[in-house]
């Protein structure tokens, strides 16, 4: 498999890739569809997701919880390091899931709509130690809904690993203030027609 980082500086290679391939088609939306959201650069993301393991390796993780669709690939890359299963919340009406589900509402940042999220109850056990993984953190709706589902299941959220946080938005700050440990690999402080500025020392 191709090697992207010579010295294990996964954060730097991720920032460089965002600068090279990221597009901002509308205000506050970062498009990274040629390596995350439509075409998936497996070798690249697999390497970068090793950083989630570096950050959470001292924790016992039973399962990774994510949200369809784009969270799944990132979660599966990370799960290989933690050697655990991935559970993903389904969006929309989950007709084939029966009533035995945990549910929460999520406001989609990119589509500006409210969805139902569902996870079959049998996929999360009471006391499970969960790591939540997602591709983006913006206003925090997806992450809080996943925390709500974990809470309904009486599972413990060890923390959240995010590939790209738009740190100038409120989600990360509010959830950290509530005590959630959030580890974001790229933190964007500003994103506009002049370019993308990352938080230094992340
Ligand atoms: P939040 O719920 O924190 O407002 O937004 C996070 C969710 O919205 C993520 O699951 C992600 O799929 C999507 N999202 C938020 N901002 C962006 C963005 O700038 N680009 C892309 N591709 N997805 C985003």
PDB file of C-alpha atoms and ligand atoms in Angstrom:
ATOM      1  CA  UNK A   1       0.000   0.000   0.000  1.00  0.00           C
ATOM      2  CA  UNK A   2       1.147   3.553  -0.785  1.00  0.00           C
ATOM      3  CA  UNK A   3       2.727   5.501   2.090  1.00  0.00           C
ATOM      4  CA  UNK A   4       1.763   9.153   2.436  1.00  0.00           C
ATOM      5  CA  UNK A   5       3.501  10.262   5.579  1.00  0.00           C
ATOM      6  CA  UNK A   6       7.268   9.872   5.927  1.00  0.00           C
ATOM      7  CA  UNK A   7       7.351  10.745   9.612  1.00  0.00           C
ATOM      8  CA  UNK A   8       3.879   9.923  10.895  1.00  0.00           C
ATOM      9  CA  UNK A   9       2.711  13.536  10.670  1.00  0.00           C
ATOM     10  CA  UNK A  10      -0.836  12.590   9.707  1.00  0.00           C
ATOM     11  CA  UNK A  11      -2.251  15.980  10.533  1.00  0.00           C
ATOM     12  CA  UNK A  12       0.067  17.763   8.117  1.00  0.00           C
ATOM     13  CA  UNK A  13      -0.729  15.430   5.216  1.00  0.00           C
ATOM     14  CA  UNK A  14      -4.456  15.851   5.883  1.00  0.00           C
ATOM     15  CA  UNK A  15      -4.206  19.646   5.904  1.00  0.00           C
ATOM     16  CA  UNK A  16      -2.139  19.585   2.710  1.00  0.00           C
ATOM     17  CA  UNK A  17      -4.703  17.349   1.028  1.00  0.00           C
ATOM     18  CA  UNK A  18      -7.584  19.619   2.072  1.00  0.00           C
ATOM     19  CA  UNK A  19      -5.735  22.635   0.676  1.00  0.00           C
ATOM     20  CA  UNK A  20      -4.963  20.799  -2.564  1.00  0.00           C
ATOM     21  CA  UNK A  21      -8.329  19.156  -3.221  1.00  0.00           C
ATOM     22  CA  UNK A  22     -10.890  20.928  -1.031  1.00  0.00           C
ATOM     23  CA  UNK A  23     -13.407  23.257  -2.643  1.00  0.00           C
ATOM     24  CA  UNK A  24     -15.777  25.717  -1.013  1.00  0.00           C
ATOM     25  CA  UNK A  25     -18.778  25.736  -3.405  1.00  0.00           C
ATOM     26  CA  UNK A  26     -20.960  27.698  -0.985  1.00  0.00           C
ATOM     27  CA  UNK A  27     -20.507  29.526   2.284  1.00  0.00           C
ATOM     28  CA  UNK A  28     -19.353  27.245   5.092  1.00  0.00           C
ATOM     29  CA  UNK A  29     -19.445  24.057   3.004  1.00  0.00           C
ATOM     30  CA  UNK A  30     -16.180  22.267   2.309  1.00  0.00           C
ATOM     31  CA  UNK A  31     -16.285  19.770  -0.521  1.00  0.00           C
ATOM     32  CA  UNK A  32     -13.755  16.958  -0.227  1.00  0.00           C
ATOM     33  CA  UNK A  33     -15.511  14.564  -2.549  1.00  0.00           C
ATOM     34  CA  UNK A  34     -12.412  13.326  -4.317  1.00  0.00           C
ATOM     35  CA  UNK A  35     -10.975  11.671  -1.231  1.00  0.00           C
ATOM     36  CA  UNK A  36     -13.752  11.433   1.409  1.00  0.00           C
ATOM     37  CA  UNK A  37     -17.322  12.049   0.322  1.00  0.00           C
ATOM     38  CA  UNK A  38     -17.700  10.358  -3.032  1.00  0.00           C
ATOM     39  CA  UNK A  39     -14.398   8.967  -4.183  1.00  0.00           C
ATOM     40  CA  UNK A  40     -12.655   7.439  -1.186  1.00  0.00           C
ATOM     41  CA  UNK A  41      -8.867   7.456  -1.108  1.00  0.00           C
ATOM     42  CA  UNK A  42      -8.577   4.301   0.944  1.00  0.00           C
ATOM     43  CA  UNK A  43      -4.807   4.222   1.391  1.00  0.00           C
ATOM     44  CA  UNK A  44      -4.689   7.874   2.366  1.00  0.00           C
ATOM     45  CA  UNK A  45      -7.578   7.757   4.837  1.00  0.00           C
ATOM     46  CA  UNK A  46      -6.419   4.501   6.329  1.00  0.00           C
ATOM     47  CA  UNK A  47      -3.122   6.134   7.197  1.00  0.00           C
ATOM     48  CA  UNK A  48      -4.693   9.354   8.509  1.00  0.00           C
ATOM     49  CA  UNK A  49      -7.209   7.419  10.636  1.00  0.00           C
ATOM     50  CA  UNK A  50      -4.266   5.855  12.477  1.00  0.00           C
ATOM     51  CA  UNK A  51      -4.163   9.171  14.315  1.00  0.00           C
ATOM     52  CA  UNK A  52      -7.532   8.370  15.917  1.00  0.00           C
ATOM     53  CA  UNK A  53      -5.854   5.309  17.353  1.00  0.00           C
ATOM     54  CA  UNK A  54      -2.889   7.371  18.602  1.00  0.00           C
ATOM     55  CA  UNK A  55      -5.291   9.630  20.449  1.00  0.00           C
ATOM     56  CA  UNK A  56      -7.624   7.015  21.932  1.00  0.00           C
ATOM     57  CA  UNK A  57      -5.347   3.984  22.266  1.00  0.00           C
ATOM     58  CA  UNK A  58      -5.391   4.143  26.060  1.00  0.00           C
ATOM     59  CA  UNK A  59      -9.154   3.715  26.115  1.00  0.00           C
ATOM     60  CA  UNK A  60     -11.038   0.459  25.880  1.00  0.00           C
ATOM     61  CA  UNK A  61     -13.303   0.806  22.856  1.00  0.00           C
ATOM     62  CA  UNK A  62     -16.024  -1.796  22.294  1.00  0.00           C
ATOM     63  CA  UNK A  63     -17.621  -0.302  19.180  1.00  0.00           C
ATOM     64  CA  UNK A  64     -17.375   2.676  16.897  1.00  0.00           C
ATOM     65  CA  UNK A  65     -20.629   4.541  16.308  1.00  0.00           C
ATOM     66  CA  UNK A  66     -21.124   6.684  13.221  1.00  0.00           C
ATOM     67  CA  UNK A  67     -23.795   8.035  10.894  1.00  0.00           C
ATOM     68  CA  UNK A  68     -24.479   7.102   7.284  1.00  0.00           C
ATOM     69  CA  UNK A  69     -23.286   7.702   4.671  1.00  0.00           C
ATOM     70  CA  UNK A  70     -19.935   9.453   4.779  1.00  0.00           C
ATOM     71  CA  UNK A  71     -19.087   8.513   8.345  1.00  0.00           C
ATOM     72  CA  UNK A  72     -19.043   4.807   7.496  1.00  0.00           C
ATOM     73  CA  UNK A  73     -15.832   4.736   5.485  1.00  0.00           C
ATOM     74  CA  UNK A  74     -13.902   6.769   8.052  1.00  0.00           C
ATOM     75  CA  UNK A  75     -15.281   4.669  10.899  1.00  0.00           C
ATOM     76  CA  UNK A  76     -14.287   1.432   9.170  1.00  0.00           C
ATOM     77  CA  UNK A  77     -10.741   2.691   8.609  1.00  0.00           C
ATOM     78  CA  UNK A  78     -10.471   3.596  12.295  1.00  0.00           C
ATOM     79  CA  UNK A  79     -12.073   0.323  13.410  1.00  0.00           C
ATOM     80  CA  UNK A  80      -9.223  -1.636  11.870  1.00  0.00           C
ATOM     81  CA  UNK A  81      -6.831  -0.030  14.363  1.00  0.00           C
ATOM     82  CA  UNK A  82      -9.141  -0.578  17.346  1.00  0.00           C
ATOM     83  CA  UNK A  83     -10.097  -4.051  16.145  1.00  0.00           C
ATOM     84  CA  UNK A  84     -13.767  -3.479  16.828  1.00  0.00           C
ATOM     85  CA  UNK A  85     -17.088  -3.355  14.975  1.00  0.00           C
ATOM     86  CA  UNK A  86     -18.764  -0.288  13.503  1.00  0.00           C
ATOM     87  CA  UNK A  87     -22.427   0.532  14.121  1.00  0.00           C
ATOM     88  CA  UNK A  88     -23.932   3.209  11.931  1.00  0.00           C
ATOM     89  CA  UNK A  89     -27.102   5.183  12.487  1.00  0.00           C
ATOM     90  CA  UNK A  90     -29.461   5.087   9.519  1.00  0.00           C
ATOM     91  CA  UNK A  91     -31.038   8.278   8.267  1.00  0.00           C
ATOM     92  CA  UNK A  92     -34.674   8.666   7.337  1.00  0.00           C
ATOM     93  CA  UNK A  93     -37.560   6.309   7.839  1.00  0.00           C
ATOM     94  CA  UNK A  94     -36.084   2.941   8.715  1.00  0.00           C
ATOM     95  CA  UNK A  95     -38.933   0.765   7.458  1.00  0.00           C
ATOM     96  CA  UNK A  96     -37.158  -2.555   7.715  1.00  0.00           C
ATOM     97  CA  UNK A  97     -35.872  -1.959  11.235  1.00  0.00           C
ATOM     98  CA  UNK A  98     -39.057  -2.548  13.194  1.00  0.00           C
ATOM     99  CA  UNK A  99     -39.802  -0.700  16.426  1.00  0.00           C
ATOM    100  CA  UNK A 100     -36.864  -1.997  18.311  1.00  0.00           C
ATOM    101  CA  UNK A 101     -34.735   1.038  17.628  1.00  0.00           C
ATOM    102  CA  UNK A 102     -33.156   3.991  19.364  1.00  0.00           C
ATOM    103  CA  UNK A 103     -33.970   7.187  17.523  1.00  0.00           C
ATOM    104  CA  UNK A 104     -32.912  10.826  17.481  1.00  0.00           C
ATOM    105  CA  UNK A 105     -33.454  13.767  15.173  1.00  0.00           C
ATOM    106  CA  UNK A 106     -30.606  15.345  13.272  1.00  0.00           C
ATOM    107  CA  UNK A 107     -30.540  18.601  11.365  1.00  0.00           C
ATOM    108  CA  UNK A 108     -28.487  18.091   8.233  1.00  0.00           C
ATOM    109  CA  UNK A 109     -25.964  20.872   7.882  1.00  0.00           C
ATOM    110  CA  UNK A 110     -25.438  20.428   4.155  1.00  0.00           C
ATOM    111  CA  UNK A 111     -29.076  19.769   3.176  1.00  0.00           C
ATOM    112  CA  UNK A 112     -30.785  21.991   5.740  1.00  0.00           C
ATOM    113  CA  UNK A 113     -33.368  19.326   6.607  1.00  0.00           C
ATOM    114  CA  UNK A 114     -34.315  17.394   9.712  1.00  0.00           C
ATOM    115  CA  UNK A 115     -33.894  13.601   9.568  1.00  0.00           C
ATOM    116  CA  UNK A 116     -34.692  10.776  11.928  1.00  0.00           C
ATOM    117  CA  UNK A 117     -31.724   8.664  12.911  1.00  0.00           C
ATOM    118  CA  UNK A 118     -32.210   5.068  13.990  1.00  0.00           C
ATOM    119  CA  UNK A 119     -30.030   2.329  15.397  1.00  0.00           C
ATOM    120  CA  UNK A 120     -31.369  -1.156  16.114  1.00  0.00           C
ATOM    121  CA  UNK A 121     -31.326  -1.719  19.867  1.00  0.00           C
ATOM    122  CA  UNK A 122     -29.539  -5.029  19.573  1.00  0.00           C
ATOM    123  CA  UNK A 123     -26.451  -3.359  18.090  1.00  0.00           C
ATOM    124  CA  UNK A 124     -25.524  -1.378  21.196  1.00  0.00           C
ATOM    125  CA  UNK A 125     -25.404  -3.007  24.616  1.00  0.00           C
ATOM    126  CA  UNK A 126     -25.744  -1.411  28.000  1.00  0.00           C
ATOM    127  CA  UNK A 127     -22.259  -0.470  29.230  1.00  0.00           C
ATOM    128  CA  UNK A 128     -20.640  -0.535  25.771  1.00  0.00           C
ATOM    129  CA  UNK A 129     -17.759   1.901  25.505  1.00  0.00           C
ATOM    130  CA  UNK A 130     -18.314   3.763  22.252  1.00  0.00           C
ATOM    131  CA  UNK A 131     -16.052   5.935  20.150  1.00  0.00           C
ATOM    132  CA  UNK A 132     -18.053   8.169  17.825  1.00  0.00           C
ATOM    133  CA  UNK A 133     -16.416   8.886  14.473  1.00  0.00           C
ATOM    134  CA  UNK A 134     -17.608  11.269  11.770  1.00  0.00           C
ATOM    135  CA  UNK A 135     -16.217  13.064   8.753  1.00  0.00           C
ATOM    136  CA  UNK A 136     -17.229  16.621   9.736  1.00  0.00           C
ATOM    137  CA  UNK A 137     -18.217  18.583  12.814  1.00  0.00           C
ATOM    138  CA  UNK A 138     -20.046  21.841  12.177  1.00  0.00           C
ATOM    139  CA  UNK A 139     -22.919  22.817  14.453  1.00  0.00           C
ATOM    140  CA  UNK A 140     -22.864  19.563  16.347  1.00  0.00           C
ATOM    141  CA  UNK A 141     -26.304  18.173  15.521  1.00  0.00           C
ATOM    142  CA  UNK A 142     -25.003  14.835  14.203  1.00  0.00           C
ATOM    143  CA  UNK A 143     -22.668  14.346  17.132  1.00  0.00           C
ATOM    144  CA  UNK A 144     -25.259  15.241  19.784  1.00  0.00           C
ATOM    145  CA  UNK A 145     -27.800  12.910  18.181  1.00  0.00           C
ATOM    146  CA  UNK A 146     -25.303  10.055  18.257  1.00  0.00           C
ATOM    147  CA  UNK A 147     -24.605  10.850  21.932  1.00  0.00           C
ATOM    148  CA  UNK A 148     -28.350  10.776  22.561  1.00  0.00           C
ATOM    149  CA  UNK A 149     -28.632   7.326  20.967  1.00  0.00           C
ATOM    150  CA  UNK A 150     -25.709   6.103  23.093  1.00  0.00           C
ATOM    151  CA  UNK A 151     -27.447   7.536  26.164  1.00  0.00           C
ATOM    152  CA  UNK A 152     -30.701   5.743  25.345  1.00  0.00           C
ATOM    153  CA  UNK A 153     -28.729   2.503  25.123  1.00  0.00           C
ATOM    154  CA  UNK A 154     -27.013   3.251  28.467  1.00  0.00           C
ATOM    155  CA  UNK A 155     -23.687   3.006  26.688  1.00  0.00           C
ATOM    156  CA  UNK A 156     -20.695   5.188  27.506  1.00  0.00           C
ATOM    157  CA  UNK A 157     -19.288   7.628  24.967  1.00  0.00           C
ATOM    158  CA  UNK A 158     -15.530   7.592  25.434  1.00  0.00           C
ATOM    159  CA  UNK A 159     -15.080  10.437  22.984  1.00  0.00           C
ATOM    160  CA  UNK A 160     -15.475  11.537  19.398  1.00  0.00           C
ATOM    161  CA  UNK A 161     -12.963  11.460  16.557  1.00  0.00           C
ATOM    162  CA  UNK A 162     -13.659  13.884  13.737  1.00  0.00           C
ATOM    163  CA  UNK A 163     -11.774  14.100  10.470  1.00  0.00           C
ATOM    164  CA  UNK A 164     -12.493  17.796   9.816  1.00  0.00           C
ATOM    165  CA  UNK A 165     -13.920  20.237  12.345  1.00  0.00           C
ATOM    166  CA  UNK A 166     -15.052  23.687  11.276  1.00  0.00           C
ATOM    167  CA  UNK A 167     -13.831  25.080  14.557  1.00  0.00           C
ATOM    168  CA  UNK A 168     -15.244  28.536  13.969  1.00  0.00           C
ATOM    169  CA  UNK A 169     -18.737  27.039  14.282  1.00  0.00           C
ATOM    170  CA  UNK A 170     -20.407  26.432  17.604  1.00  0.00           C
ATOM    171  CA  UNK A 171     -20.770  22.628  17.690  1.00  0.00           C
ATOM    172  CA  UNK A 172     -17.329  21.644  18.945  1.00  0.00           C
ATOM    173  CA  UNK A 173     -17.178  24.313  21.618  1.00  0.00           C
ATOM    174  CA  UNK A 174     -20.641  23.539  23.009  1.00  0.00           C
ATOM    175  CA  UNK A 175     -20.109  19.791  23.143  1.00  0.00           C
ATOM    176  CA  UNK A 176     -16.658  20.139  24.736  1.00  0.00           C
ATOM    177  CA  UNK A 177     -18.184  22.437  27.358  1.00  0.00           C
ATOM    178  CA  UNK A 178     -20.613  19.625  28.161  1.00  0.00           C
ATOM    179  CA  UNK A 179     -17.607  17.395  28.841  1.00  0.00           C
ATOM    180  CA  UNK A 180     -17.367  15.410  25.606  1.00  0.00           C
ATOM    181  CA  UNK A 181     -13.808  14.626  24.557  1.00  0.00           C
ATOM    182  CA  UNK A 182     -13.524  15.551  20.878  1.00  0.00           C
ATOM    183  CA  UNK A 183     -10.375  14.899  18.879  1.00  0.00           C
ATOM    184  CA  UNK A 184     -10.442  16.543  15.461  1.00  0.00           C
ATOM    185  CA  UNK A 185      -7.642  15.821  13.021  1.00  0.00           C
ATOM    186  CA  UNK A 186      -8.015  19.018  10.984  1.00  0.00           C
ATOM    187  CA  UNK A 187      -9.457  22.113  12.627  1.00  0.00           C
ATOM    188  CA  UNK A 188     -10.491  24.912  10.325  1.00  0.00           C
ATOM    189  CA  UNK A 189     -10.475  28.379  11.858  1.00  0.00           C
ATOM    190  CA  UNK A 190     -11.546  30.249   8.754  1.00  0.00           C
ATOM    191  CA  UNK A 191     -12.859  29.310   5.339  1.00  0.00           C
ATOM    192  CA  UNK A 192     -13.761  31.885   2.713  1.00  0.00           C
ATOM    193  CA  UNK A 193     -12.858  33.186  -0.723  1.00  0.00           C
ATOM    194  CA  UNK A 194      -9.347  33.963   0.567  1.00  0.00           C
ATOM    195  CA  UNK A 195      -8.762  30.304   1.384  1.00  0.00           C
ATOM    196  CA  UNK A 196      -8.756  27.886   4.295  1.00  0.00           C
ATOM    197  CA  UNK A 197      -6.927  28.643   7.524  1.00  0.00           C
ATOM    198  CA  UNK A 198      -6.177  25.822   9.967  1.00  0.00           C
ATOM    199  CA  UNK A 199      -5.813  26.165  13.706  1.00  0.00           C
ATOM    200  CA  UNK A 200      -2.123  25.885  14.477  1.00  0.00           C
ATOM    201  CA  UNK A 201      -0.834  23.489  17.109  1.00  0.00           C
ATOM    202  CA  UNK A 202      -3.858  21.208  16.863  1.00  0.00           C
TER     203      UNK A 202
HETATM  204  P1  LIG B   1     -23.250  19.134  12.178  1.00  0.00           P
HETATM  205  O1  LIG B   1     -24.329  18.158  12.551  1.00  0.00           O
HETATM  206  O2  LIG B   1     -22.096  19.141  13.142  1.00  0.00           O
HETATM  207  O3  LIG B   1     -23.786  20.523  11.932  1.00  0.00           O
HETATM  208  O4  LIG B   1     -22.685  18.681  10.776  1.00  0.00           O
HETATM  209  C1  LIG B   1     -21.985  17.465  10.669  1.00  0.00           C
HETATM  210  C2  LIG B   1     -22.561  16.581   9.598  1.00  0.00           C
HETATM  211  O5  LIG B   1     -22.911  17.339   8.438  1.00  0.00           O
HETATM  212  C3  LIG B   1     -21.546  15.554   9.166  1.00  0.00           C
HETATM  213  O6  LIG B   1     -22.099  14.276   9.385  1.00  0.00           O
HETATM  214  C4  LIG B   1     -21.281  15.826   7.694  1.00  0.00           C
HETATM  215  O7  LIG B   1     -21.680  14.726   6.922  1.00  0.00           O
HETATM  216  C5  LIG B   1     -22.092  17.042   7.335  1.00  0.00           C
HETATM  217  N1  LIG B   1     -21.248  18.238   7.079  1.00  0.00           N
HETATM  218  C6  LIG B   1     -21.192  19.365   7.842  1.00  0.00           C
HETATM  219  N2  LIG B   1     -20.419  20.284   7.278  1.00  0.00           N
HETATM  220  C7  LIG B   1     -19.941  19.740   6.140  1.00  0.00           C
HETATM  221  C8  LIG B   1     -19.064  20.237   5.103  1.00  0.00           C
HETATM  222  O8  LIG B   1     -18.557  21.373   5.113  1.00  0.00           O
HETATM  223  N3  LIG B   1     -18.801  19.385   4.077  1.00  0.00           N
HETATM  224  C9  LIG B   1     -19.332  18.127   4.021  1.00  0.00           C
HETATM  225  N4  LIG B   1     -18.991  17.369   2.979  1.00  0.00           N
HETATM  226  N5  LIG B   1     -20.169  17.638   4.971  1.00  0.00           N
HETATM  227  C10 LIG B   1     -20.473  18.439   6.019  1.00  0.00           C
END
